[in-house]
XYZ file of C-alpha atoms in Angstrom:
259
model
C 149.387 109.544 87.762
C 152.764 108.243 86.351
C 154.174 110.087 83.379
C 156.858 109.044 80.732
C 159.131 111.271 79.013
C 161.896 110.638 76.673
C 164.939 113.203 75.983
C 167.440 112.540 73.314
C 170.923 113.605 73.152
C 173.671 113.800 70.365
C 175.731 111.240 72.016
C 176.637 109.446 75.113
C 178.994 111.937 76.375
C 176.384 114.804 76.077
C 173.824 112.425 77.685
C 176.038 111.797 80.776
C 176.560 115.513 81.240
C 172.938 116.434 80.976
C 172.021 113.450 83.084
C 174.575 114.628 85.969
C 173.154 118.428 85.793
C 169.608 117.019 85.947
C 170.470 114.783 89.121
C 172.098 117.618 90.940
C 168.913 119.757 90.252
C 166.528 117.088 91.320
C 168.404 115.945 94.599
C 168.649 119.707 95.620
C 164.991 120.141 95.065
C 164.181 116.806 97.025
C 166.302 117.745 99.862
C 165.020 121.266 99.686
C 161.369 119.939 100.070
C 161.970 117.017 102.862
C 165.195 117.484 104.269
C 166.886 114.427 102.753
C 166.825 112.534 99.689
C 167.449 108.733 98.273
C 169.324 107.695 95.073
C 169.549 104.236 93.602
C 172.509 103.746 91.611
C 173.419 101.511 88.776
C 176.524 100.212 87.121
C 177.329 100.035 83.126
C 179.132 102.287 80.981
C 176.763 105.398 81.011
C 175.529 104.928 84.679
C 179.229 105.396 85.615
C 179.877 107.877 83.250
C 177.093 109.894 84.911
C 179.016 109.741 88.310
C 182.289 110.750 86.849
C 180.310 113.810 85.259
C 178.908 114.669 88.638
C 182.339 114.433 90.254
C 183.835 116.942 87.858
C 180.909 119.369 88.213
C 181.374 122.210 90.338
C 177.377 122.075 91.197
C 177.852 119.040 92.976
C 178.578 121.099 95.815
C 175.145 122.212 96.012
C 174.022 118.719 97.142
C 174.048 118.100 101.082
C 175.892 114.747 100.730
C 175.665 114.163 104.455
C 171.794 113.945 103.930
C 171.850 111.507 101.234
C 170.809 107.845 101.317
C 172.645 105.698 98.522
C 171.301 102.196 97.417
C 172.096 99.993 94.382
C 169.667 98.420 92.023
C 171.856 95.393 91.566
C 175.259 94.211 92.142
C 177.886 91.562 90.551
C 178.284 89.096 93.258
C 182.211 89.047 93.367
C 184.827 89.980 95.774
C 184.803 93.563 97.007
C 187.924 94.446 95.461
C 187.041 93.239 91.984
C 186.780 95.900 89.224
C 183.477 94.449 87.921
C 181.958 95.362 91.344
C 179.367 98.168 91.096
C 180.046 99.729 94.221
C 183.797 99.764 93.589
C 183.297 101.524 90.295
C 180.764 104.145 91.778
C 183.469 104.829 94.607
C 186.115 105.352 92.351
C 183.940 107.753 90.055
C 182.085 109.833 92.764
C 181.374 108.254 96.257
C 184.909 108.418 97.614
C 185.303 112.082 96.711
C 182.211 113.566 98.321
C 181.378 113.805 101.999
C 178.773 111.195 102.595
C 177.671 109.526 105.626
C 179.017 106.165 105.735
C 175.744 104.887 107.532
C 173.951 105.963 104.647
C 175.744 104.248 101.946
C 173.825 100.773 101.470
C 175.856 98.336 99.444
C 175.239 94.829 98.683
C 177.508 92.256 100.211
C 180.286 91.069 98.036
C 180.878 87.332 97.761
C 183.855 87.543 100.354
C 181.876 89.594 102.961
C 179.992 88.447 105.735
C 177.880 85.780 103.822
C 180.505 84.432 102.082
C 179.434 82.783 98.794
C 175.811 82.412 100.295
C 174.274 84.579 97.599
C 170.751 83.977 98.683
C 171.518 85.153 102.356
C 173.309 88.455 100.860
C 170.261 89.190 98.894
C 167.925 88.398 101.878
C 170.159 90.675 104.073
C 169.802 93.631 101.486
C 165.898 92.889 101.649
C 166.415 93.501 105.410
C 168.228 96.619 104.927
C 165.468 98.030 102.503
C 162.897 96.908 105.004
C 164.511 98.808 108.054
C 164.806 101.762 105.827
C 160.964 101.889 104.679
C 158.822 104.203 106.752
C 155.088 103.803 107.648
C 154.138 106.282 104.685
C 155.910 103.815 102.261
C 153.497 101.147 103.061
C 155.504 98.022 102.411
C 159.266 96.791 102.983
C 160.822 99.053 100.298
C 161.500 102.689 100.736
C 159.884 105.136 98.049
C 163.329 105.986 96.748
C 163.474 109.605 95.329
C 165.581 108.802 92.175
C 166.567 105.448 90.620
C 169.112 105.442 87.875
C 169.025 102.184 85.634
C 170.480 101.134 82.630
C 169.382 98.332 80.014
C 170.821 95.739 77.905
C 170.271 95.141 74.226
C 168.344 92.095 74.942
C 165.948 94.072 77.384
C 167.337 93.330 81.006
C 167.476 96.168 83.698
C 169.196 96.169 87.021
C 169.975 92.164 86.613
C 166.610 91.094 85.742
C 166.970 89.197 82.549
C 164.258 88.117 80.145
C 162.264 85.112 80.924
C 164.504 84.530 84.291
C 163.064 83.555 87.578
C 163.561 87.281 88.640
C 161.419 88.557 85.918
C 158.504 86.512 87.376
C 158.885 87.565 90.901
C 156.093 89.440 92.338
C 156.781 88.783 96.299
C 160.345 89.356 97.281
C 162.202 92.873 96.962
C 165.479 91.432 96.116
C 166.603 88.228 94.861
C 169.654 86.338 94.056
C 170.432 85.962 90.204
C 172.356 82.842 88.765
C 173.422 81.857 85.417
C 173.165 85.186 83.752
C 173.705 85.156 80.284
C 176.214 87.742 80.605
C 179.443 87.734 83.305
C 179.498 87.500 85.955
C 176.836 85.036 86.089
C 175.949 85.420 89.895
C 174.333 88.735 91.005
C 171.927 90.391 93.496
C 169.093 92.322 92.055
C 165.952 94.442 93.349
C 162.816 92.778 91.639
C 160.691 94.691 89.376
C 158.060 95.531 92.170
C 161.050 96.971 93.979
C 162.333 99.022 91.235
C 158.510 100.465 90.835
C 158.896 101.634 94.238
C 160.889 104.742 93.224
C 159.060 108.006 92.643
C 161.297 108.853 89.698
C 163.056 106.218 87.470
C 165.529 107.292 84.942
C 166.623 104.987 82.159
C 169.753 105.918 80.599
C 171.526 104.326 77.688
C 173.338 104.830 74.458
C 174.190 102.934 71.096
C 172.477 101.297 68.380
C 172.443 97.879 70.302
C 169.881 99.175 72.623
C 167.471 100.578 69.791
C 165.166 97.556 69.637
C 164.974 97.201 73.533
C 164.323 100.984 73.837
C 161.342 100.970 71.074
C 159.780 97.642 72.316
C 159.652 98.936 75.721
C 157.981 102.296 75.030
C 155.756 100.233 72.736
C 154.410 98.486 75.573
C 156.272 95.151 75.603
C 155.525 92.428 78.538
C 157.709 92.671 81.298
C 158.843 89.086 81.360
C 159.807 88.939 77.753
C 161.403 92.593 78.239
C 162.138 93.424 82.008
C 163.085 97.028 81.345
C 159.432 97.588 80.296
C 158.282 96.802 83.655
C 160.805 99.601 85.347
C 158.492 102.524 85.896
C 158.619 105.249 88.436
C 155.432 105.907 90.125
C 155.705 109.799 89.717
C 157.621 109.861 86.338
C 159.527 107.598 84.208
C 162.432 109.314 82.324
C 164.265 107.889 79.361
C 167.676 109.674 78.779
C 168.985 108.488 75.190
C 171.446 109.068 72.762
C 170.484 109.489 68.838
C 171.511 105.897 68.232
C 169.380 104.400 70.922
C 166.516 106.497 70.186
C 167.128 105.360 66.071
C 163.910 103.001 66.128
C 161.314 105.129 68.051
C 158.277 106.280 66.348
C 157.291 110.054 65.999
C 154.917 109.546 68.800
C 157.679 109.002 71.236
C 160.737 111.004 69.507
C 160.959 114.270 71.342
C 163.130 117.258 69.979
C 166.739 116.429 70.000
C 168.278 118.203 73.253
């Protein structure tokens, strides 16, 4: 049965450092148990800060980077060299500094890639990538990711699934094109909520007072169409890593001792 945990840190810097340390431990444990591991990355300030902390940590060498598959939960559909691109930010923060197997880094297509400006084709291609990586034990067309890192917006979006958007209603496809996003850039590619829930562990990481309402509503059981982050759950564990400001509106039921 899936469980939900909430851990609160004093500030965003401590949150990022702690999340990086947790990530090392979890990836090492998974690799020890089954030989390889899979990690889904997110963009955003906290997500990239975690990768930077991991790069700076001497403990990063405990991970066998050659036996790690990297995916993304969403991507901005912009040119490959755009500073807005999640892949570029992740590479600069960590990926270009560790000995990954390039064949195991599964990036979404940019807007100047093989599909050009056809975002629907790019989304379908990523769905095919996921299906090719899924095994019989996954019982579907999406791998059972070991760890999925996610952030959230103040209005409740996660990955690039925004409230009341077509992506929030999607139940069949694993990856969709997203248009007319309420925050730039407007065109993106995103895993859908059912695909996000294929992860064993979902880690929702966020900081700041502007996120407090969304955090509290999600943990109180809000509907996923109105608040997509409420639908992002790991089938083994959902771990919320917050700073004090983001946790500021949680009830005592959810508020753990501050780490």
